[in-house]
Amino acid sequence: MKHFEEPDADVPLIAFAGLTAAVAAVLLAPLDRRRASIDRHVACEQMVYRDHAAEGGTQ
C-alpha cells in the first residue's frame, strides 16, 4: 500500500499573500506619490514663511 503525502497547504496561501501585497503596492503607489508631493509643498511653504519671518516681514 502506497502512502501519499498531503500537499503543503501553506504554499498557495503564501503565494496568495504575496500576490495580494503586490497588488496593494501597485494600487497604493499613486497615493504615496500624492502624499509625498503634498508634504514637499507644505515644507516649501514653511521654509518661505520662516525666511520671510526671519527678515522681519509679516504676512
Coordinates of C-alpha atoms in Angstrom, one line a residue, residues 34-47:
R34 CA 0.5 62.3 -4.0
R35 CA 1.2 62.4 -0.2
A36 CA 4.9 63.0 -0.9
S37 CA 4.1 65.8 -3.2
I38 CA 1.8 67.5 -0.6
D39 CA 4.5 67.0 2.1
R40 CA 7.1 68.7 -0.2
H41 CA 4.6 71.6 -0.9
V42 CA 3.9 72.1 2.8
A43 CA 7.7 72.0 3.7
C44 CA 8.4 74.6 1.0
E45 CA 5.6 76.9 2.3
Q46 CA 7.0 76.6 5.8
M47 CA 10.5 77.5 4.6

